[in-house]
PDB file of C-alpha atoms in Angstrom:
ATOM      1  CA  MET A   1     -13.876  19.829  -5.763  1.00 30.00           C
ATOM      2  CA  MET A   2     -12.339  21.488  -8.825  1.00 31.00           C
ATOM      3  CA  HIS A   3     -10.679  19.451 -11.525  1.00 35.00           C
ATOM      4  CA  GLY A   4      -8.786  21.208 -14.268  1.00 36.00           C
ATOM      5  CA  SER A   5      -9.428  20.270 -17.868  1.00 37.00           C
ATOM      6  CA  ARG A   6      -6.719  18.523 -19.849  1.00 38.00           C
ATOM      7  CA  GLY A   7      -5.838  21.721 -21.624  1.00 37.00           C
ATOM      8  CA  ASN A   8      -5.255  23.575 -18.346  1.00 39.00           C
ATOM      9  CA  ILE A   9      -2.764  21.101 -16.931  1.00 44.00           C
ATOM     10  CA  ALA A  10       0.687  22.627 -17.107  1.00 42.00           C
ATOM     11  CA  SER A  11       2.534  20.629 -14.479  1.00 58.00           C
ATOM     12  CA  ASN A  12       4.543  17.548 -15.336  1.00 69.00           C
ATOM     13  CA  SER A  13       4.863  16.572 -11.698  1.00 92.00           C
ATOM     14  CA  LEU A  14       4.267  12.949 -10.796  1.00 95.00           C
ATOM     15  CA  ILE A  15       0.848  11.810  -9.632  1.00 96.00           C
ATOM     16  CA  SER A  16       0.983  10.389  -6.125  1.00 96.00           C
ATOM     17  CA  PRO A  17      -0.804   7.052  -5.568  1.00 97.00           C
ATOM     18  CA  LYS A  18      -2.400   8.673  -2.518  1.00 95.00           C
ATOM     19  CA  ASP A  19      -4.265  10.994  -4.910  1.00 96.00           C
ATOM     20  CA  VAL A  20      -5.636   8.019  -6.849  1.00 98.00           C
ATOM     21  CA  SER A  21      -8.885   6.165  -6.147  1.00 98.00           C
ATOM     22  CA  LEU A  22      -9.063   2.471  -6.991  1.00 98.00           C
ATOM     23  CA  VAL A  23     -12.498   1.883  -8.527  1.00 98.00           C
ATOM     24  CA  ILE A  24     -13.539  -1.768  -8.672  1.00 97.00           C
ATOM     25  CA  LEU A  25     -16.467  -2.582 -10.947  1.00 96.00           C
ATOM     26  CA  ALA A  26     -18.354  -5.355  -9.173  1.00 92.00           C
ATOM     27  CA  GLY A  27     -21.940  -4.772 -10.245  1.00 79.00           C
ATOM     28  CA  GLY A  28     -22.295  -7.529 -12.854  1.00 65.00           C
ATOM     29  CA  LEU A  29     -24.704 -10.446 -12.558  1.00 49.00           C
ATOM     30  CA  GLY A  30     -22.260 -13.258 -13.426  1.00 48.00           C
ATOM     31  CA  ARG A  31     -24.695 -15.184 -15.615  1.00 49.00           C
ATOM     32  CA  ARG A  32     -22.031 -17.317 -17.333  1.00 46.00           C
ATOM     33  CA  PHE A  33     -20.460 -18.038 -13.947  1.00 42.00           C
ATOM     34  CA  GLY A  34     -23.799 -18.983 -12.405  1.00 42.00           C
ATOM     35  CA  GLY A  35     -23.773 -16.590  -9.453  1.00 52.00           C
ATOM     36  CA  ASN A  36     -22.007 -13.651  -7.826  1.00 67.00           C
ATOM     37  CA  LYS A  37     -18.452 -14.344  -8.971  1.00 69.00           C
ATOM     38  CA  GLN A  38     -17.361 -11.078  -7.302  1.00 77.00           C
ATOM     39  CA  LEU A  39     -17.829 -12.871  -3.955  1.00 84.00           C
ATOM     40  CA  ALA A  40     -16.288 -16.212  -4.940  1.00 84.00           C
ATOM     41  CA  VAL A  41     -13.442 -17.093  -2.567  1.00 88.00           C
ATOM     42  CA  VAL A  42     -10.408 -18.579  -4.286  1.00 90.00           C
ATOM     43  CA  PRO A  43      -9.798 -22.096  -2.877  1.00 88.00           C
ATOM     44  CA  GLY A  44      -6.595 -22.320  -0.879  1.00 90.00           C
ATOM     45  CA  ILE A  45      -6.271 -18.520  -0.722  1.00 90.00           C
ATOM     46  CA  GLY A  46      -9.303 -17.672   1.411  1.00 90.00           C
ATOM     47  CA  LYS A  47      -9.867 -14.355  -0.374  1.00 92.00           C
ATOM     48  CA  THR A  48     -11.787 -13.066  -3.354  1.00 93.00           C
ATOM     49  CA  LEU A  49      -9.972 -11.752  -6.432  1.00 94.00           C
ATOM     50  CA  LEU A  50     -11.033  -8.219  -5.573  1.00 94.00           C
ATOM     51  CA  GLU A  51      -9.389  -8.533  -2.172  1.00 96.00           C
ATOM     52  CA  LEU A  52      -6.145  -9.659  -3.810  1.00 96.00           C
ATOM     53  CA  SER A  53      -6.291  -6.655  -6.137  1.00 97.00           C
ATOM     54  CA  ILE A  54      -6.953  -4.285  -3.248  1.00 98.00           C
ATOM     55  CA  SER A  55      -3.964  -5.686  -1.384  1.00 97.00           C
ATOM     56  CA  ASP A  56      -1.696  -5.197  -4.403  1.00 98.00           C
ATOM     57  CA  ALA A  57      -3.016  -1.649  -4.884  1.00 98.00           C
ATOM     58  CA  PHE A  58      -2.349  -0.893  -1.216  1.00 98.00           C
ATOM     59  CA  ASN A  59       1.217  -2.119  -1.620  1.00 98.00           C
ATOM     60  CA  ALA A  60       1.554   0.268  -4.594  1.00 98.00           C
ATOM     61  CA  GLY A  61       0.510   3.201  -2.387  1.00 98.00           C
ATOM     62  CA  ILE A  62      -3.233   3.536  -3.041  1.00 98.00           C
ATOM     63  CA  ARG A  63      -5.267   4.282   0.088  1.00 98.00           C
ATOM     64  CA  HIS A  64      -8.785   4.876  -1.272  1.00 98.00           C
ATOM     65  CA  VAL A  65     -11.101   2.262  -2.794  1.00 98.00           C
ATOM     66  CA  VAL A  66     -14.548   2.642  -4.365  1.00 98.00           C
ATOM     67  CA  LEU A  67     -16.485  -0.586  -4.746  1.00 97.00           C
ATOM     68  CA  VAL A  68     -19.251  -0.377  -7.349  1.00 97.00           C
ATOM     69  CA  VAL A  69     -21.751  -3.129  -6.541  1.00 95.00           C
ATOM     70  CA  ASN A  70     -25.331  -4.081  -7.262  1.00 90.00           C
ATOM     71  CA  ALA A  71     -27.883  -3.759  -4.469  1.00 91.00           C
ATOM     72  CA  ALA A  72     -28.191  -7.545  -4.106  1.00 88.00           C
ATOM     73  CA  ILE A  73     -24.616  -7.975  -2.833  1.00 91.00           C
ATOM     74  CA  LYS A  74     -24.098  -4.684  -0.972  1.00 93.00           C
ATOM     75  CA  GLN A  75     -24.820  -6.073   2.502  1.00 93.00           C
ATOM     76  CA  THR A  76     -22.680  -9.154   1.896  1.00 91.00           C
ATOM     77  CA  VAL A  77     -19.771  -6.989   0.775  1.00 93.00           C
ATOM     78  CA  GLU A  78     -20.132  -4.822   3.876  1.00 95.00           C
ATOM     79  CA  ALA A  79     -20.354  -7.812   6.214  1.00 94.00           C
ATOM     80  CA  GLN A  80     -17.814 -10.171   4.668  1.00 92.00           C
ATOM     81  CA  ILE A  81     -15.336  -8.207   2.540  1.00 94.00           C
ATOM     82  CA  LEU A  82     -14.836  -4.861   4.286  1.00 96.00           C
ATOM     83  CA  PRO A  83     -13.763  -6.311   7.671  1.00 96.00           C
ATOM     84  CA  ARG A  84     -10.949  -8.209   5.929  1.00 95.00           C
ATOM     85  CA  LEU A  85      -9.408  -5.118   4.295  1.00 96.00           C
ATOM     86  CA  HIS A  86      -6.419  -3.143   5.592  1.00 97.00           C
ATOM     87  CA  PRO A  87      -7.478  -0.663   8.316  1.00 97.00           C
ATOM     88  CA  GLU A  88      -5.579   2.191   6.662  1.00 97.00           C
ATOM     89  CA  LEU A  89      -7.833   2.004   3.605  1.00 98.00           C
ATOM     90  CA  THR A  90     -10.772   4.344   3.091  1.00 98.00           C
ATOM     91  CA  VAL A  91     -13.550   2.438   1.330  1.00 98.00           C
ATOM     92  CA  ASP A  92     -16.695   3.830  -0.261  1.00 98.00           C
ATOM     93  CA  ILE A  93     -19.484   1.726  -1.728  1.00 97.00           C
ATOM     94  CA  ALA A  94     -21.412   2.925  -4.771  1.00 97.00           C
ATOM     95  CA  VAL A  95     -24.511   1.067  -5.905  1.00 95.00           C
ATOM     96  CA  GLN A  96     -25.047   0.671  -9.636  1.00 93.00           C
ATOM     97  CA  SER A  97     -28.759   0.703 -10.385  1.00 89.00           C
ATOM     98  CA  ILE A  98     -30.639   0.151 -13.632  1.00 86.00           C
ATOM     99  CA  SER A  99     -32.925   3.020 -12.642  1.00 85.00           C
ATOM    100  CA  ASP A 100     -30.019   5.473 -12.412  1.00 89.00           C
ATOM    101  CA  VAL A 101     -30.653   7.246 -15.724  1.00 88.00           C
ATOM    102  CA  PRO A 102     -31.528  10.862 -16.573  1.00 87.00           C
ATOM    103  CA  PRO A 103     -35.170  11.670 -15.702  1.00 85.00           C
ATOM    104  CA  HIS A 104     -36.278  11.842 -19.339  1.00 82.00           C
ATOM    105  CA  TYR A 105     -35.396   8.162 -19.841  1.00 82.00           C
ATOM    106  CA  LYS A 106     -36.642   6.618 -16.616  1.00 78.00           C
ATOM    107  CA  GLY A 107     -39.844   5.207 -18.102  1.00 74.00           C
ATOM    108  CA  MET A 108     -38.194   3.560 -21.091  1.00 69.00           C
ATOM    109  CA  PHE A 109     -36.415   0.630 -19.512  1.00 72.00           C
ATOM    110  CA  SER A 110     -38.892  -1.062 -17.188  1.00 73.00           C
ATOM    111  CA  GLU A 111     -38.099  -4.452 -18.753  1.00 73.00           C
ATOM    112  CA  ARG A 112     -34.336  -4.186 -18.452  1.00 78.00           C
ATOM    113  CA  GLU A 113     -32.701  -6.754 -16.141  1.00 78.00           C
ATOM    114  CA  LYS A 114     -28.950  -6.505 -16.764  1.00 80.00           C
ATOM    115  CA  PRO A 115     -26.751  -3.583 -15.656  1.00 84.00           C
ATOM    116  CA  TRP A 116     -25.993  -0.819 -18.141  1.00 89.00           C
ATOM    117  CA  GLY A 117     -22.334  -1.756 -18.542  1.00 89.00           C
ATOM    118  CA  THR A 118     -18.882  -0.673 -17.412  1.00 93.00           C
ATOM    119  CA  GLY A 119     -19.264   2.968 -18.465  1.00 95.00           C
ATOM    120  CA  HIS A 120     -22.397   3.333 -16.369  1.00 95.00           C
ATOM    121  CA  ALA A 121     -20.739   1.482 -13.484  1.00 96.00           C
ATOM    122  CA  LEU A 122     -17.861   3.958 -13.386  1.00 97.00           C
ATOM    123  CA  LEU A 123     -20.344   6.842 -13.478  1.00 97.00           C
ATOM    124  CA  ALA A 124     -21.891   5.455 -10.289  1.00 96.00           C
ATOM    125  CA  ALA A 125     -18.548   6.039  -8.549  1.00 98.00           C
ATOM    126  CA  LYS A 126     -18.157   9.674  -9.592  1.00 98.00           C
ATOM    127  CA  GLN A 127     -19.138  11.268  -6.280  1.00 97.00           C
ATOM    128  CA  PHE A 128     -16.403   9.357  -4.440  1.00 98.00           C
ATOM    129  CA  VAL A 129     -13.476   9.540  -6.878  1.00 97.00           C
ATOM    130  CA  LYS A 130     -10.423  11.717  -6.320  1.00 93.00           C
ATOM    131  CA  ALA A 131      -8.645  13.676  -9.081  1.00 93.00           C
ATOM    132  CA  HIS A 132      -7.415  10.432 -10.657  1.00 98.00           C
ATOM    133  CA  CYS A 133      -8.564   6.836 -10.622  1.00 98.00           C
ATOM    134  CA  VAL A 134      -7.478   3.332 -11.508  1.00 98.00           C
ATOM    135  CA  VAL A 135     -10.394   1.293 -12.810  1.00 98.00           C
ATOM    136  CA  ILE A 136     -10.496  -2.510 -12.686  1.00 97.00           C
ATOM    137  CA  THR A 137     -13.110  -5.267 -12.595  1.00 94.00           C
ATOM    138  CA  ALA A 138     -13.777  -7.513  -9.605  1.00 93.00           C
ATOM    139  CA  ASP A 139     -13.489 -10.821 -11.459  1.00 89.00           C
ATOM    140  CA  ASP A 140      -9.988 -10.248 -12.849  1.00 92.00           C
ATOM    141  CA  TYR A 141      -6.610 -10.541 -11.165  1.00 95.00           C
ATOM    142  CA  TYR A 142      -3.929  -8.465 -12.803  1.00 97.00           C
ATOM    143  CA  GLY A 143      -0.749  -9.670 -11.063  1.00 96.00           C
ATOM    144  CA  LYS A 144       1.193  -8.432  -8.044  1.00 96.00           C
ATOM    145  CA  SER A 145       3.071  -5.708  -9.925  1.00 97.00           C
ATOM    146  CA  ALA A 146       0.099  -4.444 -11.975  1.00 98.00           C
ATOM    147  CA  PHE A 147      -0.611  -1.315  -9.947  1.00 98.00           C
ATOM    148  CA  SER A 148       3.020  -0.366  -9.366  1.00 98.00           C
ATOM    149  CA  THR A 149       3.624  -0.738 -13.123  1.00 97.00           C
ATOM    150  CA  LEU A 150       0.570   1.334 -14.015  1.00 98.00           C
ATOM    151  CA  LEU A 151       1.344   4.138 -11.550  1.00 97.00           C
ATOM    152  CA  ALA A 152       5.133   4.309 -11.936  1.00 96.00           C
ATOM    153  CA  ASN A 153       6.251   7.750 -13.134  1.00 95.00           C
ATOM    154  CA  TRP A 154       2.680   8.712 -14.083  1.00 97.00           C
ATOM    155  CA  GLN A 155       3.044  12.377 -14.952  1.00 94.00           C
ATOM    156  CA  ASN A 156       0.376  14.963 -14.298  1.00 92.00           C
ATOM    157  CA  ASN A 157       0.349  15.971 -17.971  1.00 92.00           C
ATOM    158  CA  GLY A 158      -3.129  14.768 -18.914  1.00 93.00           C
ATOM    159  CA  ALA A 159      -2.147  11.413 -20.407  1.00 96.00           C
ATOM    160  CA  TRP A 160      -4.074   8.337 -19.300  1.00 98.00           C
ATOM    161  CA  ARG A 161      -2.757   4.801 -19.089  1.00 98.00           C
ATOM    162  CA  LEU A 162      -3.766   1.253 -19.916  1.00 98.00           C
ATOM    163  CA  LEU A 163      -2.097  -1.988 -18.876  1.00 98.00           C
ATOM    164  CA  GLY A 164      -2.012  -4.408 -21.809  1.00 97.00           C
ATOM    165  CA  TYR A 165      -1.756  -8.207 -21.780  1.00 97.00           C
ATOM    166  CA  PRO A 166      -0.793 -10.506 -24.700  1.00 95.00           C
ATOM    167  CA  LEU A 167      -4.085 -11.821 -26.041  1.00 95.00           C
ATOM    168  CA  ALA A 168      -3.125 -15.498 -25.975  1.00 92.00           C
ATOM    169  CA  SER A 169      -2.470 -15.330 -22.228  1.00 91.00           C
ATOM    170  CA  THR A 170      -6.008 -14.119 -21.534  1.00 91.00           C
ATOM    171  CA  LEU A 171      -8.009 -16.904 -23.199  1.00 88.00           C
ATOM    172  CA  THR A 172      -9.718 -19.877 -21.566  1.00 79.00           C
ATOM    173  CA  GLU A 173     -10.477 -23.429 -22.646  1.00 78.00           C
ATOM    174  CA  GLN A 174     -13.895 -23.132 -20.999  1.00 76.00           C
ATOM    175  CA  GLY A 175     -15.513 -21.066 -23.760  1.00 81.00           C
ATOM    176  CA  GLY A 176     -15.400 -17.925 -25.870  1.00 88.00           C
ATOM    177  CA  VAL A 177     -14.519 -14.572 -24.303  1.00 87.00           C
ATOM    178  CA  ASN A 178     -14.822 -10.933 -25.327  1.00 88.00           C
ATOM    179  CA  ARG A 179     -11.704  -8.802 -25.456  1.00 91.00           C
ATOM    180  CA  GLY A 180     -10.783  -5.224 -26.273  1.00 91.00           C
ATOM    181  CA  ILE A 181      -8.083  -5.541 -28.952  1.00 95.00           C
ATOM    182  CA  CYS A 182      -5.540  -2.698 -28.962  1.00 96.00           C
ATOM    183  CA  GLU A 183      -3.961  -1.049 -31.999  1.00 96.00           C
ATOM    184  CA  LEU A 184      -0.884   1.040 -31.203  1.00 97.00           C
ATOM    185  CA  SER A 185       1.437   3.696 -32.583  1.00 96.00           C
ATOM    186  CA  GLY A 186       4.546   3.042 -30.560  1.00 95.00           C
ATOM    187  CA  SER A 187       3.193   2.918 -27.013  1.00 96.00           C
ATOM    188  CA  GLN A 188       0.162   5.126 -27.699  1.00 97.00           C
ATOM    189  CA  LEU A 189      -3.289   3.650 -28.108  1.00 97.00           C
ATOM    190  CA  ASN A 190      -4.707   4.327 -31.563  1.00 96.00           C
ATOM    191  CA  LYS A 191      -7.800   2.172 -31.387  1.00 95.00           C
ATOM    192  CA  ILE A 192      -9.468  -0.387 -29.176  1.00 94.00           C
ATOM    193  CA  THR A 193     -11.918  -2.753 -30.845  1.00 91.00           C
ATOM    194  CA  GLU A 194     -14.248  -5.179 -29.094  1.00 88.00           C
ATOM    195  CA  VAL A 195     -13.955  -8.716 -30.487  1.00 92.00           C
ATOM    196  CA  LEU A 196     -16.504 -11.256 -29.287  1.00 92.00           C
ATOM    197  CA  ASN A 197     -16.403 -14.970 -28.481  1.00 93.00           C
ATOM    198  CA  ILE A 198     -12.653 -15.410 -28.967  1.00 95.00           C
ATOM    199  CA  ASP A 199     -11.767 -19.088 -28.592  1.00 94.00           C
ATOM    200  CA  ALA A 200      -8.489 -20.759 -27.631  1.00 91.00           C
ATOM    201  CA  ASP A 201      -7.529 -20.872 -31.330  1.00 93.00           C
ATOM    202  CA  LEU A 202      -7.706 -17.048 -31.497  1.00 95.00           C
ATOM    203  CA  ARG A 203     -10.816 -17.021 -33.644  1.00 95.00           C
ATOM    204  CA  GLY A 204     -13.577 -14.565 -32.789  1.00 96.00           C
ATOM    205  CA  GLU A 205     -16.148 -12.326 -34.354  1.00 95.00           C
ATOM    206  CA  SER A 206     -16.578  -8.601 -34.728  1.00 90.00           C
ATOM    207  CA  VAL A 207     -19.505  -6.750 -33.231  1.00 83.00           C
ATOM    208  CA  SER A 208     -21.094  -6.842 -36.705  1.00 87.00           C
ATOM    209  CA  GLY A 209     -20.753 -10.651 -36.818  1.00 90.00           C
ATOM    210  CA  GLU A 210     -17.742 -11.027 -39.137  1.00 94.00           C
ATOM    211  CA  GLN A 211     -15.263 -13.825 -38.372  1.00 96.00           C
ATOM    212  CA  VAL A 212     -11.755 -12.666 -37.425  1.00 94.00           C
ATOM    213  CA  THR A 213      -8.478 -14.432 -36.591  1.00 96.00           C
ATOM    214  CA  LEU A 214      -6.172 -12.624 -34.196  1.00 96.00           C
ATOM    215  CA  SER A 215      -2.459 -12.630 -33.409  1.00 94.00           C
ATOM    216  CA  PRO A 216      -1.453 -14.201 -30.068  1.00 93.00           C
ATOM    217  CA  ASN A 217       0.865 -11.271 -29.284  1.00 90.00           C
ATOM    218  CA  THR A 218      -1.752  -8.601 -29.867  1.00 95.00           C
ATOM    219  CA  TYR A 219      -2.337  -6.622 -26.702  1.00 97.00           C
ATOM    220  CA  ALA A 220      -5.730  -7.012 -25.077  1.00 96.00           C
ATOM    221  CA  SER A 221      -7.301  -4.613 -22.620  1.00 94.00           C
ATOM    222  CA  MET A 222      -8.466  -6.442 -19.508  1.00 94.00           C
ATOM    223  CA  THR A 223     -10.005  -3.281 -18.027  1.00 93.00           C
ATOM    224  CA  ILE A 224      -7.201  -1.842 -15.959  1.00 97.00           C
ATOM    225  CA  TRP A 225      -7.074   1.865 -16.729  1.00 98.00           C
ATOM    226  CA  ALA A 226      -5.443   4.885 -15.080  1.00 98.00           C
ATOM    227  CA  LEU A 227      -7.703   7.845 -15.829  1.00 98.00           C
ATOM    228  CA  GLY A 228      -8.188  11.502 -14.989  1.00 97.00           C
ATOM    229  CA  PHE A 229     -11.391  12.910 -13.549  1.00 97.00           C
ATOM    230  CA  GLU A 230     -12.233  14.292 -17.008  1.00 96.00           C
ATOM    231  CA  ILE A 231     -13.448  10.818 -17.977  1.00 98.00           C
ATOM    232  CA  PHE A 232     -16.695  11.579 -16.153  1.00 98.00           C
ATOM    233  CA  ASN A 233     -17.525  14.439 -18.522  1.00 97.00           C
ATOM    234  CA  GLN A 234     -17.327  12.043 -21.445  1.00 97.00           C
ATOM    235  CA  LEU A 235     -19.282   9.337 -19.629  1.00 98.00           C
ATOM    236  CA  GLU A 236     -22.128  11.703 -18.801  1.00 96.00           C
ATOM    237  CA  ASP A 237     -22.378  13.003 -22.360  1.00 96.00           C
ATOM    238  CA  GLY A 238     -21.820   9.572 -23.846  1.00 96.00           C
ATOM    239  CA  PHE A 239     -24.487   7.879 -21.753  1.00 94.00           C
ATOM    240  CA  ILE A 240     -27.150  10.335 -22.900  1.00 92.00           C
ATOM    241  CA  ALA A 241     -26.082   9.768 -26.527  1.00 93.00           C
ATOM    242  CA  PHE A 242     -26.215   6.008 -25.899  1.00 92.00           C
ATOM    243  CA  LEU A 243     -29.738   6.212 -24.490  1.00 89.00           C
ATOM    244  CA  LYS A 244     -30.900   8.262 -27.470  1.00 86.00           C
ATOM    245  CA  GLN A 245     -29.475   5.679 -29.856  1.00 86.00           C
ATOM    246  CA  TYR A 246     -30.731   2.599 -28.002  1.00 73.00           C
ATOM    247  CA  ASP A 247     -33.984   3.909 -26.580  1.00 63.00           C
ATOM    248  CA  SER A 248     -35.851   0.761 -27.629  1.00 56.00           C
ATOM    249  CA  ALA A 249     -33.182  -1.789 -26.649  1.00 62.00           C
ATOM    250  CA  ILE A 250     -33.076  -3.477 -23.265  1.00 68.00           C
ATOM    251  CA  ASN A 251     -29.865  -5.500 -23.669  1.00 75.00           C
ATOM    252  CA  SER A 252     -27.365  -3.035 -25.176  1.00 83.00           C
ATOM    253  CA  GLU A 253     -24.474  -2.039 -22.905  1.00 87.00           C
ATOM    254  CA  PHE A 254     -22.635   1.238 -22.390  1.00 91.00           C
ATOM    255  CA  PHE A 255     -18.970   0.234 -22.386  1.00 90.00           C
ATOM    256  CA  LEU A 256     -16.137   2.266 -20.845  1.00 94.00           C
ATOM    257  CA  PRO A 257     -13.616   1.382 -23.624  1.00 92.00           C
ATOM    258  CA  ASP A 258     -15.989   2.781 -26.267  1.00 91.00           C
ATOM    259  CA  GLN A 259     -15.968   6.153 -24.521  1.00 95.00           C
ATOM    260  CA  ILE A 260     -12.183   6.186 -24.208  1.00 96.00           C
ATOM    261  CA  GLN A 261     -11.939   5.163 -27.864  1.00 94.00           C
ATOM    262  CA  TYR A 262     -14.168   8.106 -28.812  1.00 96.00           C
ATOM    263  CA  LEU A 263     -11.804  10.560 -27.095  1.00 97.00           C
ATOM    264  CA  VAL A 264      -8.751   8.938 -28.700  1.00 96.00           C
ATOM    265  CA  ALA A 265     -10.366   9.050 -32.159  1.00 96.00           C
ATOM    266  CA  GLN A 266     -11.187  12.744 -31.666  1.00 96.00           C
ATOM    267  CA  HIS A 267      -7.546  13.387 -30.690  1.00 95.00           C
ATOM    268  CA  ALA A 268      -8.911  14.702 -27.399  1.00 96.00           C
ATOM    269  CA  GLN A 269      -7.047  12.250 -25.188  1.00 97.00           C
ATOM    270  CA  VAL A 270      -3.660  10.507 -25.154  1.00 97.00           C
ATOM    271  CA  VAL A 271      -3.611   6.975 -23.725  1.00 98.00           C
ATOM    272  CA  GLU A 272      -0.338   5.137 -23.163  1.00 98.00           C
ATOM    273  CA  LEU A 273      -0.239   1.335 -23.149  1.00 98.00           C
ATOM    274  CA  LEU A 274       2.158  -0.229 -20.675  1.00 98.00           C
ATOM    275  CA  PRO A 275       2.923  -3.951 -21.099  1.00 97.00           C
ATOM    276  CA  ALA A 276       1.958  -5.989 -18.050  1.00 97.00           C
ATOM    277  CA  LYS A 277       4.786  -7.771 -16.256  1.00 95.00           C
ATOM    278  CA  ASP A 278       2.554 -10.485 -14.789  1.00 94.00           C
ATOM    279  CA  CYS A 279       0.029 -12.935 -16.123  1.00 92.00           C
ATOM    280  CA  TRP A 280      -3.638 -12.045 -16.046  1.00 94.00           C
ATOM    281  CA  LEU A 281      -6.050 -14.390 -14.301  1.00 92.00           C
ATOM    282  CA  GLY A 282      -9.802 -14.129 -14.534  1.00 84.00           C
ATOM    283  CA  VAL A 283     -13.056 -15.861 -13.799  1.00 82.00           C
ATOM    284  CA  THR A 284     -15.706 -15.990 -16.503  1.00 73.00           C
ATOM    285  CA  TYR A 285     -17.016 -19.527 -16.006  1.00 73.00           C
ATOM    286  CA  SER A 286     -17.323 -21.437 -12.719  1.00 76.00           C
ATOM    287  CA  ASP A 287     -14.656 -23.938 -13.813  1.00 80.00           C
ATOM    288  CA  ASP A 288     -12.177 -21.069 -14.159  1.00 82.00           C
ATOM    289  CA  LEU A 289     -12.028 -20.683 -10.367  1.00 84.00           C
ATOM    290  CA  ALA A 290     -10.128 -23.960  -9.873  1.00 85.00           C
ATOM    291  CA  ARG A 291      -7.623 -23.000 -12.579  1.00 86.00           C
ATOM    292  CA  VAL A 292      -7.078 -19.571 -11.007  1.00 89.00           C
ATOM    293  CA  ALA A 293      -6.617 -21.161  -7.580  1.00 90.00           C
ATOM    294  CA  GLN A 294      -4.028 -23.588  -8.951  1.00 90.00           C
ATOM    295  CA  GLN A 295      -2.015 -20.810 -10.575  1.00 90.00           C
ATOM    296  CA  LEU A 296      -2.153 -18.560  -7.513  1.00 90.00           C
ATOM    297  CA  ASN A 297      -1.135 -21.397  -5.222  1.00 84.00           C
ATOM    298  CA  GLU A 298       1.896 -22.347  -7.319  1.00 78.00           C
TER     299      GLU A 298
END
């Protein structure tokens, strides 16, 4: 399958949702949750959050889904989740494996237990993805109109998209959370910065450990991106650079937003932020599930 580079795209025609793959990153271990939160059924709904997202994506016109899972849950997903999905959907399953690294690095990470991160997870889906993809995580629910908002009038001009949520609406009373904080010029993404352990009072810390206080109306990325196939070129190059830099670390993660940020900083990629029309709901801690169920059942 041939995919033109950004510089070769001349058409400003609209991208059809039927040419878009929904990639759901569901390979995490859910340590803070205490189990496989990707498979947690929302009380009173009878479905997982990823099923709700798939349904909303289907209603927005998407007909192809790639589920990126870890080997431990693959059979459960096939037995319990797939039979409940719409029959008109085509679903592929990609397995994210710690051992899936370039040959030169295979012997360096025998002690690693956690997955490589969201950038590596998306790489696992490459063989299945169409010319364009929407990327989300399995433990977030983005609202009924999220996919129709993200895909509306998406022009085939090389620009990517990000759905942004006001930071204050994404926090939890259960504990600190990590968020990608967006800096904009108009609607274009200038910079996305990871801030760690943000509490309900909007206090967090930078990756270097400095304390920061954030604005409640700042847009946060909750990992819902509309991307072109060119992202995989950056992920492949970026993962090798990451392994060279962290060849002695077993806990560092290769994050998708960092790779998008690199392209934005190099002026190699335009990313448009679209404000979300719905509230974001997510499950980080086990107690979050009851809160999510209450809000969805209202």
